[in-house]
mmCIF file of C-alpha atoms and ligand atoms in Angstrom:
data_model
loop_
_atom_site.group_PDB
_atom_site.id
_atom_site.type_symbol
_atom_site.label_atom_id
_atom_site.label_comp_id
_atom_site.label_asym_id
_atom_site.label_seq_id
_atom_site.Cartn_x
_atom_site.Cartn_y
_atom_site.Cartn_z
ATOM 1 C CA UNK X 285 77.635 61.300 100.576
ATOM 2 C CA UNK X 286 79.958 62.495 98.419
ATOM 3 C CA UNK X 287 83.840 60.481 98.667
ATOM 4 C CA UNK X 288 85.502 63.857 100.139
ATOM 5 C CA UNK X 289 84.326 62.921 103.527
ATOM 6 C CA UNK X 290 86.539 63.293 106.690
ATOM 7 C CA UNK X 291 84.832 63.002 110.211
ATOM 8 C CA UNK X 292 84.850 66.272 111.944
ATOM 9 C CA UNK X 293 86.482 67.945 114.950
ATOM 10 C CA UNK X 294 84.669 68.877 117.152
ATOM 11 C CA UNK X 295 81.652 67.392 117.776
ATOM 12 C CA UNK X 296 78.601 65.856 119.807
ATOM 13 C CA UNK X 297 77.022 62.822 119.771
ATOM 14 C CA UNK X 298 73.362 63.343 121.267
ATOM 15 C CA UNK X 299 70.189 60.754 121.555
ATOM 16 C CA UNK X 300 68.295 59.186 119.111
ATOM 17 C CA UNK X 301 71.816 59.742 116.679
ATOM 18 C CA UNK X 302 71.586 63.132 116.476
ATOM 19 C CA UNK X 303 74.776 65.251 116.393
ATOM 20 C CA UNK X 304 76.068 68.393 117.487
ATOM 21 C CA UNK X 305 78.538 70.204 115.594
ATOM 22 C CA UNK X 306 80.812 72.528 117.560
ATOM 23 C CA UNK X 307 82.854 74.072 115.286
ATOM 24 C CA UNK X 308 80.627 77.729 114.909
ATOM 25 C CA UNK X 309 78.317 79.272 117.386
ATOM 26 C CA UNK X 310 75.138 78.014 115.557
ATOM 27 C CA UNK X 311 75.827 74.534 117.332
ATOM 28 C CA UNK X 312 73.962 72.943 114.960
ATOM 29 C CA UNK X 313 72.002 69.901 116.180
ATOM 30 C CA UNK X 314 72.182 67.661 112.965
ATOM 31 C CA UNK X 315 69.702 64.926 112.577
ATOM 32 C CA UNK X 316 70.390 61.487 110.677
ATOM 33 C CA UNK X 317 71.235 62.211 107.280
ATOM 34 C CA UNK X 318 70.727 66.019 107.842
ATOM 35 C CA UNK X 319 73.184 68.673 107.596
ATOM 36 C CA UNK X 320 74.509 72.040 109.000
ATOM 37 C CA UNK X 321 73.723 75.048 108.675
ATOM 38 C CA UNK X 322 76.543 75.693 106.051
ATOM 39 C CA UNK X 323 75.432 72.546 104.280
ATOM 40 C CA UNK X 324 79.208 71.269 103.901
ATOM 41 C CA UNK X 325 78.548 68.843 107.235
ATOM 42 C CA UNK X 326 76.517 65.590 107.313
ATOM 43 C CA UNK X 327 75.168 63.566 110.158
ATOM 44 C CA UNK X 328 75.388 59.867 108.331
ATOM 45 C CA UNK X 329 74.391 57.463 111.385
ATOM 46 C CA UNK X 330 75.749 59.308 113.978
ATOM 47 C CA UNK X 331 78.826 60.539 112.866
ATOM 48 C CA UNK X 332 79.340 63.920 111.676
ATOM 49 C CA UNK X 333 81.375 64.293 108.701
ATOM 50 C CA UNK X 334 82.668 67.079 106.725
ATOM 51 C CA UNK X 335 81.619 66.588 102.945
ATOM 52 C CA UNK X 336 84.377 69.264 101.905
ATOM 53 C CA UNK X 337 88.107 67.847 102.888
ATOM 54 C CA UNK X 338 90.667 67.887 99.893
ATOM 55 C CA UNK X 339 87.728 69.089 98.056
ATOM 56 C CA UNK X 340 88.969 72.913 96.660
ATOM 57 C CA UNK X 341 85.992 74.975 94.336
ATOM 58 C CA UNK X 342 88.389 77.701 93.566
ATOM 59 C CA UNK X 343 92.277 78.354 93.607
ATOM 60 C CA UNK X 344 94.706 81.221 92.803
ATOM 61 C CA UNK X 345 97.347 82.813 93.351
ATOM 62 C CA UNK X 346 97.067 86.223 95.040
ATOM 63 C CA UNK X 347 99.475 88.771 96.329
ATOM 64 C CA UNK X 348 98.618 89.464 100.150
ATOM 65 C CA UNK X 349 97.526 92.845 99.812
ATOM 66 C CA UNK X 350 94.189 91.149 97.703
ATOM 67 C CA UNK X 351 93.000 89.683 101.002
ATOM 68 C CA UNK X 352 93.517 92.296 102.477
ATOM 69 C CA UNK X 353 96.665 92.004 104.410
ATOM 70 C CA UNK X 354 98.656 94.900 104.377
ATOM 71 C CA UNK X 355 101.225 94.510 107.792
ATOM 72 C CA UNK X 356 101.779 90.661 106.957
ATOM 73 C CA UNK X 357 104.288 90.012 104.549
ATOM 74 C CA UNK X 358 104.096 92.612 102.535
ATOM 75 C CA UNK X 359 104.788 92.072 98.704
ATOM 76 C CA UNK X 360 104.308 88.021 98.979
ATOM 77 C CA UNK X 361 102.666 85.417 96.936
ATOM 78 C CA UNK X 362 99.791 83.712 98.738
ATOM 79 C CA UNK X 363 98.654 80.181 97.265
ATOM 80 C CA UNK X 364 94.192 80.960 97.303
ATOM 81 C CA UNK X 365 92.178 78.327 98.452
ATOM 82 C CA UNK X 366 88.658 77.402 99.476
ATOM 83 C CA UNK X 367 85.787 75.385 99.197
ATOM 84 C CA UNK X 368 81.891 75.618 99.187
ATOM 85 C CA UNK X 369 79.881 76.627 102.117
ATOM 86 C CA UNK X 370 79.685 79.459 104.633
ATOM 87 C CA UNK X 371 77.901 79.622 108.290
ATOM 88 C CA UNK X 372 76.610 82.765 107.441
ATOM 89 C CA UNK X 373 73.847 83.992 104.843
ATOM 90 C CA UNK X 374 74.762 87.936 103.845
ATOM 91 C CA UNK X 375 72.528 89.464 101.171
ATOM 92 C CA UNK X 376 75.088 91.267 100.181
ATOM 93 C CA UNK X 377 78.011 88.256 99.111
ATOM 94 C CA UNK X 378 80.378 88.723 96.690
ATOM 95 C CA UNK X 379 81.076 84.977 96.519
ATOM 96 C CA UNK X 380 77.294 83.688 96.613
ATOM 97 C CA UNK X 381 77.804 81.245 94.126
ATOM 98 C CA UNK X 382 80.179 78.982 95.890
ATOM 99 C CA UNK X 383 79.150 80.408 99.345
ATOM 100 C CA UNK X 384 75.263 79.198 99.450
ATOM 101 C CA UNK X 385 74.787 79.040 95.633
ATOM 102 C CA UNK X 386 74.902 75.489 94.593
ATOM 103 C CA UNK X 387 73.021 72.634 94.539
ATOM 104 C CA UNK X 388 75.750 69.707 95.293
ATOM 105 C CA UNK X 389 79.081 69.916 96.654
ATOM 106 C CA UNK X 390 81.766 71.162 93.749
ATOM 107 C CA UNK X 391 85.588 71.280 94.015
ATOM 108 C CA UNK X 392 88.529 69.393 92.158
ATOM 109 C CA UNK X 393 90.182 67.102 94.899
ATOM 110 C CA UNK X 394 93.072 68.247 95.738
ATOM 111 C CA UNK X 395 94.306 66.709 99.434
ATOM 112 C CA UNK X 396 96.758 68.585 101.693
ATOM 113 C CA UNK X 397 99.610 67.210 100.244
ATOM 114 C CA UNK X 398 98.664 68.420 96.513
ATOM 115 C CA UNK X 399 98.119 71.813 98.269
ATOM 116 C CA UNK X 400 101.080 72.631 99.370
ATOM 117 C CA UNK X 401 102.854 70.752 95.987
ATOM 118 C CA UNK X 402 100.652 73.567 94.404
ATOM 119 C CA UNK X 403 101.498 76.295 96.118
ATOM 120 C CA UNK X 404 105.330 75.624 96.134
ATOM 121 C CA UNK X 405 105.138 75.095 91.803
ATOM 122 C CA UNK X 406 103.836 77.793 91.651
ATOM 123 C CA UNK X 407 106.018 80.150 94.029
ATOM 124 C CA UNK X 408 103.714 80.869 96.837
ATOM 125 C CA UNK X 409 105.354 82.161 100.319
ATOM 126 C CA UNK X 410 101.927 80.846 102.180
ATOM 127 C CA UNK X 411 98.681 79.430 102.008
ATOM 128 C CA UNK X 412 95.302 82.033 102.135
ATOM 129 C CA UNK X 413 92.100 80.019 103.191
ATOM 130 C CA UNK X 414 89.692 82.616 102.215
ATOM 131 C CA UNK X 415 86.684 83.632 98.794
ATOM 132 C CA UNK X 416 84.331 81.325 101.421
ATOM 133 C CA UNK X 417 84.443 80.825 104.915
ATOM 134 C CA UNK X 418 87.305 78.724 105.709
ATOM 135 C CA UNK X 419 85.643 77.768 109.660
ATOM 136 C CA UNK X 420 83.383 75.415 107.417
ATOM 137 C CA UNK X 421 86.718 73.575 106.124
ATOM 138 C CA UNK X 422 88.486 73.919 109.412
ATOM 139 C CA UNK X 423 89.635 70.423 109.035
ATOM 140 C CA UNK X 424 91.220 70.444 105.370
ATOM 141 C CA UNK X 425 92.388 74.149 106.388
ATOM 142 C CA UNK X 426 94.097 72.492 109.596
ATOM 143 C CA UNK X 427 95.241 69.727 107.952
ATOM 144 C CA UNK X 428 97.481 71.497 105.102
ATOM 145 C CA UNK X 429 98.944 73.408 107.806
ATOM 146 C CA UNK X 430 100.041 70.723 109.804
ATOM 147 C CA UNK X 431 101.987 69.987 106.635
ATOM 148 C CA UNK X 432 102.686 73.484 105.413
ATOM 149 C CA UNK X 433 106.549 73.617 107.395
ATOM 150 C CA UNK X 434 108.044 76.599 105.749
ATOM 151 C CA UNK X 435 104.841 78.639 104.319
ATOM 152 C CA UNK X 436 102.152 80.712 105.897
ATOM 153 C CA UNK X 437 99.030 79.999 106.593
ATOM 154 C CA UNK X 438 96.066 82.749 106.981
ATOM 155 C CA UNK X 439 92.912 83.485 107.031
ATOM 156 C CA UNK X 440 90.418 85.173 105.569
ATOM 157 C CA UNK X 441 87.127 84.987 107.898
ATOM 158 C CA UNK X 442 84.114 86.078 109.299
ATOM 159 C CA UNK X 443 85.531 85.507 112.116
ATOM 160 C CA UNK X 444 81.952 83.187 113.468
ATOM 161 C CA UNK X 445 83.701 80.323 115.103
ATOM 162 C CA UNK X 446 83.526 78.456 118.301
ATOM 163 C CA UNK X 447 86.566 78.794 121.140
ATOM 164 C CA UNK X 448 87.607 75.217 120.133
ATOM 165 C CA UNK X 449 88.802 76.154 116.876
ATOM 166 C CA UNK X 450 90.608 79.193 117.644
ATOM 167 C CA UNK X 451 92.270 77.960 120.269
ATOM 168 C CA UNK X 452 93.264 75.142 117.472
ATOM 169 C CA UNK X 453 93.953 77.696 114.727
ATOM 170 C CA UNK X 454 96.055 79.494 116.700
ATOM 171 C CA UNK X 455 98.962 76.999 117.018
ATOM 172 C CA UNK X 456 99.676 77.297 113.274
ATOM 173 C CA UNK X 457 97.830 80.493 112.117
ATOM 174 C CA UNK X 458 100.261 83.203 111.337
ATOM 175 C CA UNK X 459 97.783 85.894 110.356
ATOM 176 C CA UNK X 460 93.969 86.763 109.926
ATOM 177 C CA UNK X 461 91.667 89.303 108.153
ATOM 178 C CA UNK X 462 88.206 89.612 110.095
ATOM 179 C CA UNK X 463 85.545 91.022 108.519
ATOM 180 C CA UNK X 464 83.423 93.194 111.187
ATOM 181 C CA UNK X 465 80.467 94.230 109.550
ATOM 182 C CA UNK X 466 78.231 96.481 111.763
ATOM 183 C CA UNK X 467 76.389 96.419 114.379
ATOM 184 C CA UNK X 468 73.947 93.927 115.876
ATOM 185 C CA UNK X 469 70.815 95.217 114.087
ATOM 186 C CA UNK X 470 73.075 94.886 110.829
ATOM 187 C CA UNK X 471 74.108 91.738 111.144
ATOM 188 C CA UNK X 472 70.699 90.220 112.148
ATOM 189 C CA UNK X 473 68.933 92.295 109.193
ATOM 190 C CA UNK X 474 72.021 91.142 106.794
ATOM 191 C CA UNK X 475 73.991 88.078 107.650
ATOM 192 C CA UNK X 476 71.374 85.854 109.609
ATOM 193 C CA UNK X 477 72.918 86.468 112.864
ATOM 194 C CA UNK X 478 71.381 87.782 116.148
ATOM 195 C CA UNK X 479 74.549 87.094 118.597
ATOM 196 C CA UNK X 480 77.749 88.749 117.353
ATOM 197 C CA UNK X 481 79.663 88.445 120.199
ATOM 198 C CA UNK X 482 81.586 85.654 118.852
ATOM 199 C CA UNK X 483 83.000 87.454 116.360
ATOM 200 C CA UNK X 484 84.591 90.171 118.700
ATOM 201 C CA UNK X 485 85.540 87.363 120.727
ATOM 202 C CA UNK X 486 87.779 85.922 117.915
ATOM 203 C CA UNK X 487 89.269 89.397 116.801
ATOM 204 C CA UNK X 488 90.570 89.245 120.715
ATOM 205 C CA UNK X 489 91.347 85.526 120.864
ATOM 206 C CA UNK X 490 93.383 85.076 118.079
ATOM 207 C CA UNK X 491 95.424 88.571 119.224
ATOM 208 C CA UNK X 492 95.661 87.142 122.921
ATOM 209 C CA UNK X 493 97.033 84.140 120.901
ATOM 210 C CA UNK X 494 99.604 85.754 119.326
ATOM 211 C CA UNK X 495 97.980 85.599 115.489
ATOM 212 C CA UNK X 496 98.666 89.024 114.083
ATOM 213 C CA UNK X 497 94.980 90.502 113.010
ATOM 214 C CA UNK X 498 93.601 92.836 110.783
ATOM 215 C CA UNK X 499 90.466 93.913 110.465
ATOM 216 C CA UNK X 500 88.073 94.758 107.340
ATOM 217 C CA UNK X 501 84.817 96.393 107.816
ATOM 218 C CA UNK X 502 82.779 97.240 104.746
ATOM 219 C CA UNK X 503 81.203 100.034 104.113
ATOM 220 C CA UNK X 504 77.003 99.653 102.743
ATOM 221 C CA UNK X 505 75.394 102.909 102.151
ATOM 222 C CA UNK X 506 72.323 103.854 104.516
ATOM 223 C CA UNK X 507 73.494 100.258 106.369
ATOM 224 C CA UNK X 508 76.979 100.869 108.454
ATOM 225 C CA UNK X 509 77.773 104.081 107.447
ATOM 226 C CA UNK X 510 77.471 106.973 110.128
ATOM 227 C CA UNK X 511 80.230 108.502 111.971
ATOM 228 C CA UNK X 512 78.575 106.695 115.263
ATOM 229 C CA UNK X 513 79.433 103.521 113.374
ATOM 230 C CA UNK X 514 83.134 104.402 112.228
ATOM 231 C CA UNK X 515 83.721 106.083 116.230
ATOM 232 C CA UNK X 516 82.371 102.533 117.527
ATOM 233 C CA UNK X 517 84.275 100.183 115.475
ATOM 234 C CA UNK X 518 87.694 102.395 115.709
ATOM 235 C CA UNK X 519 87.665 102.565 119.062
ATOM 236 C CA UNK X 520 86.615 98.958 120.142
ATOM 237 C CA UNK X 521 89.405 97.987 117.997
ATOM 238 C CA UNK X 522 92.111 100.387 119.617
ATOM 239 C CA UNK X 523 90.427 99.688 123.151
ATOM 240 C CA UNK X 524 90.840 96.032 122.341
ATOM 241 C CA UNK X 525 92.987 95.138 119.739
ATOM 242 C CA UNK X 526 95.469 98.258 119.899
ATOM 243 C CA UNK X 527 96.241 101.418 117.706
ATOM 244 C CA UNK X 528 98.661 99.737 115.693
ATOM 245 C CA UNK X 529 95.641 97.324 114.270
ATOM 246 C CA UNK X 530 95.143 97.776 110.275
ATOM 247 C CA UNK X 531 92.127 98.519 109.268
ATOM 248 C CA UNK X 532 90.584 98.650 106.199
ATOM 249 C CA UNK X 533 87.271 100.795 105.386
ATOM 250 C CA UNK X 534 85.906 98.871 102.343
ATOM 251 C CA UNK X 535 83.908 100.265 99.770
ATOM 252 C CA UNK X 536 80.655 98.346 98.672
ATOM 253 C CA UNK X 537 79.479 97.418 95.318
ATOM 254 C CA UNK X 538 75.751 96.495 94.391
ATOM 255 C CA UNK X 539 74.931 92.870 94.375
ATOM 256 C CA UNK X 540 72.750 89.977 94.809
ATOM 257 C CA UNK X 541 70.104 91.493 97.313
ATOM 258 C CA UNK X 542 71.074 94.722 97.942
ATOM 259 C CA UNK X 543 72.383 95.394 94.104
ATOM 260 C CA UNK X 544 69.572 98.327 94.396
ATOM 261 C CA UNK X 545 72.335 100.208 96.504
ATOM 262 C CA UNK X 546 74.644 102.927 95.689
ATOM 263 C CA UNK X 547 78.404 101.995 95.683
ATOM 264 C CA UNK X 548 79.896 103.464 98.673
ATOM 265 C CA UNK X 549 80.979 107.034 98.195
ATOM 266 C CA UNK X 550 84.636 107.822 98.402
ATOM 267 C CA UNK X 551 83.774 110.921 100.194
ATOM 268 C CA UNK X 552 82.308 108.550 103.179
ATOM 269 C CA UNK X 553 85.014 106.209 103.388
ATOM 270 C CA UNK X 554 87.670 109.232 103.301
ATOM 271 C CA UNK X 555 85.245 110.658 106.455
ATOM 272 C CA UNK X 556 85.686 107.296 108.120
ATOM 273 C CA UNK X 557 89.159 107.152 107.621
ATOM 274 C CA UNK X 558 89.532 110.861 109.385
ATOM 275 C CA UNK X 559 87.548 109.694 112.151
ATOM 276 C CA UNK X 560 89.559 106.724 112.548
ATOM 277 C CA UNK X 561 92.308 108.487 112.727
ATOM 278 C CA UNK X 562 90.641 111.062 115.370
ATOM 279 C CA UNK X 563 89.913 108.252 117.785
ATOM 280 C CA UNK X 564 94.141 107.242 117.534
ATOM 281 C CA UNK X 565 94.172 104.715 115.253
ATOM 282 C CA UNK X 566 97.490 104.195 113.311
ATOM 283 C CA UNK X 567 96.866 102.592 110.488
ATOM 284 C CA UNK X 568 93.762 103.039 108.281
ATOM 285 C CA UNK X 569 92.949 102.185 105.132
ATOM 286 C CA UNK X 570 90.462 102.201 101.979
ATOM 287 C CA UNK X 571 89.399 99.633 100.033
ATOM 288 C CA UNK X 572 88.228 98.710 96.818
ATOM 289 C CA UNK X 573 89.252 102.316 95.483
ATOM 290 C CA UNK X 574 92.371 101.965 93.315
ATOM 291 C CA UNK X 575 94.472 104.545 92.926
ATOM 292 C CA UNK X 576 93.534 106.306 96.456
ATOM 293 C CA UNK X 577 96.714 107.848 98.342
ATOM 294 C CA UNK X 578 95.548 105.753 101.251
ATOM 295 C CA UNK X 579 96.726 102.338 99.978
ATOM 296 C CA UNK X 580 99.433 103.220 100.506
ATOM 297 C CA UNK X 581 101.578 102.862 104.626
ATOM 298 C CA UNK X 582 102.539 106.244 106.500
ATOM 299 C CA UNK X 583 104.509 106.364 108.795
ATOM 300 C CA UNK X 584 102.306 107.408 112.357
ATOM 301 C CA UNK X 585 105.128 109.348 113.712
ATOM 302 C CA UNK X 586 106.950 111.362 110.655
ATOM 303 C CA UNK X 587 104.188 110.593 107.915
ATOM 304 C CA UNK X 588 107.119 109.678 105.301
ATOM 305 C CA UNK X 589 105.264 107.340 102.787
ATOM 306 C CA UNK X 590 106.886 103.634 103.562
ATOM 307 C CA UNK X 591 105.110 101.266 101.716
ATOM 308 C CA UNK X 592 103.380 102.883 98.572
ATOM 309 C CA UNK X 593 100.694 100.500 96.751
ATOM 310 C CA UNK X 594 99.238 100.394 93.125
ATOM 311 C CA UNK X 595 95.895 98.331 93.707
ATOM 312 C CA UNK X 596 97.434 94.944 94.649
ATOM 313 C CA UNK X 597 100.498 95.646 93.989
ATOM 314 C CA UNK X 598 103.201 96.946 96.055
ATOM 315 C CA UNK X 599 105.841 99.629 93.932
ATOM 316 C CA UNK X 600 108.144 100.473 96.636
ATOM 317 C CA UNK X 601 108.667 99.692 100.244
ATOM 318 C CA UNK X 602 110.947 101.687 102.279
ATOM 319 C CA UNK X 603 111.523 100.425 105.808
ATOM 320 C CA UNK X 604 114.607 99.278 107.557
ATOM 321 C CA UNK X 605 115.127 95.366 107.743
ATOM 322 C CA UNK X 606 114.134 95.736 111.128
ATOM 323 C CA UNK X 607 110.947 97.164 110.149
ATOM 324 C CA UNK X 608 111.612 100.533 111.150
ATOM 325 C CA UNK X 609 111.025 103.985 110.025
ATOM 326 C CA UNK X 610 114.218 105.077 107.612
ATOM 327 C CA UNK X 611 113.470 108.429 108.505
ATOM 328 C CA UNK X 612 112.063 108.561 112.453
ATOM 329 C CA UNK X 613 112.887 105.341 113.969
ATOM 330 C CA UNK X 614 109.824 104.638 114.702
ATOM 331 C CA UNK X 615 108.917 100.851 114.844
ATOM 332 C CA UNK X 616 106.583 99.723 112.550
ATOM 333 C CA UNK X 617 104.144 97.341 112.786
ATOM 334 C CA UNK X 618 104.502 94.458 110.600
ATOM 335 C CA UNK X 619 104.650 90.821 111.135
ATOM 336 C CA UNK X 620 106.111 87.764 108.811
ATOM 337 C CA UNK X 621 108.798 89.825 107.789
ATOM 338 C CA UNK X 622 110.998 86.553 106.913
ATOM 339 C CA UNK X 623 108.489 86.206 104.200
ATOM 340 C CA UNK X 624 109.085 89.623 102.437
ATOM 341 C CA UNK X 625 110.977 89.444 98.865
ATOM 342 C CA UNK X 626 114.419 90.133 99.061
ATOM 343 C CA UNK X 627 113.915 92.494 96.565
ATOM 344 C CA UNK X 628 112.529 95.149 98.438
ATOM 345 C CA UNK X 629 115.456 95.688 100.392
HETATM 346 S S1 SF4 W 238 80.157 74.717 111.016
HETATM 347 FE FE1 SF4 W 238 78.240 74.392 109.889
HETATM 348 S S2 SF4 W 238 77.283 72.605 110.841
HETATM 349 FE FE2 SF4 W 238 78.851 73.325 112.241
HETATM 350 S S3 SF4 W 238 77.759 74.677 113.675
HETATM 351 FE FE3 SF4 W 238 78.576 75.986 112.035
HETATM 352 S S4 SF4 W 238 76.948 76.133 110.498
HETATM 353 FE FE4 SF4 W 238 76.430 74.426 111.866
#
């Protein structure tokens, strides 16, 4: 037991002092002195505790656009936090060494308080829980935005957690990036996963809830990659989420177990962008190719260029304060405006 432990949310005590933990779909029933799934939660005579709270492995500060957020706040400074741990196991992680990589629990303490001291010093608009899985740290994650007043809060997620805690996260989310990787045959071959209903379920929830959503699905050669799988995601998302969703084709670099892969052609995400915007969708994106013309936010209506992006960075953004078109009219879809620099306009 490490001293960063918080009892958990969510939870069931069972016989013989096992526990089950509610906070994901795996439900994991936790023995004595056993933990989760995501190894960040410990059963320690009956009680489930997180071994993770106030404990942060990596901080930063980020511009929104790195998360990828494109139609939240665009142009702000978002204080970067995590922990270790993730509910999932993808072959393919980028963040593998703080995700499942380690051998005991890492992180500087930092508690909520110091958080959101941190993030103010050093001129942050919001808080991004995100690098891991931040439904393993729910409670740290909900516990610096109880405190957070006048900054954001989002997330960064699989989007592989129970009702419980998005009905939770919702009262004090302002915006989330769900990753939507494939198919069910992907994500049991990739992630660990056989059930991915939950994550669809979440996309839906936390719109229904009034959390504005965007959605990242990345792009693995010979894995996800047909125009079947670009028609199926684009249109559950305008079916279910609505036209106006971002979305963001990313493009896939070799690592960890699939490193034997090709990067993802910029030809194929250009072809799922076109489909994309076939089946209606209005805003669609590429990722992970800097430089690309499609960075950057047209206009659905007139196609006048109104935000125009340089990697991260934004280098000019043209819309009315009310987040309309300066040249059609047309309303714009973009939430946490309050939180966009004043020098933009
Ligand atoms: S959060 Fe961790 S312990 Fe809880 S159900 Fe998910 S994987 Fe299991």
């Amino acid at each position: 037991m490490n001293d960063a432990k918080k009892e958990t949310a969510f939870y069931e005590k069972l016989e013989d002092n096992y526990v089950r933990c509610n906070i994901c779909p795996r439900r994991c029933e936790i023995k004595e002195g056993g933990r989760g799934f995501c190894k960040v939660r410990e059963n320690v005579g009956g009680t489930l505790f997180s071994l993770v709270y106030g404990r942060s492995v990596s901080t930063s500060v980020d511009s929104i656009e790195k998360k990828p957020l494109f139609h939240f706040a665009p142009g702000s400074r978002a204080y970067s936090i995590c922990t270790v741990g993730c509910n999932l196991k993808c072959d393919f992680c980028q963040n593998y060494r703080i995700s499942r990589g380690w051998k005991e629990i890492k992180g500087k303490k930092e508690s909520p308080s110091e958080v959101i001291e941190n993030a103010m010093s050093n001129k942050s608009d919001g808080i991004a829980y995100t690098y891991t899985e931040p439904t393993v740290f729910y409670e740290y994650a909900r516990d610096i935005m109880l405190e957070s007043k006048d900054l954001y809060n989002v997330f960064v997620s699989n989007g592989y957690m129970s009702d419980k805690v998005i009905n939770e996260l919702s009262k004090n989310l302002d915006a989330i990036n769900i990753d939507i990787k494939g198919n069910e045959k992907f994500y049991s071959e990739h992630c660990g996963i056989n059930d991915i209903e939950p994550i669809f379920n979440s996309a839906k929830r936390f719109k229904e809830n009034g959390v504005w959503v965007e959605i990242t699905n990345l792009i693995i050669p010979g894995e996800n990659d047909t125009p079947e799988d670009f028609k199926r995601i684009s249109r559950w998302i305008r079916d279910n989420l609505g036209q106006e969703t971002p979305l963001h084709f990313s493009r896939f670099s070799p690592y960890l177990e699939l490193r034997e892969k090709p990067p993802t052609d910029i030809s194929t995400l250009e072809k799922a962008m076109e489909i994309s915007n076939k089946v209606g969708m209005d805003y669609v994106y590429c990722g992970n190719v800097p430089g690309h013309q499609s960075e950057s936010t047209y206009c659905p209506n007139c196609d006048k260029e109104l935000i125009t992006r340089r990697g991260f960075s934004i280098t000019n953004l043209d819309l009315n304060r009310d987040m309309s078109c300066p040249q059609c009219g047309k309303k714009i879809s973009i939430a946490g405006e309050k939180w966009i620099p004043d020098r933009f306009f």
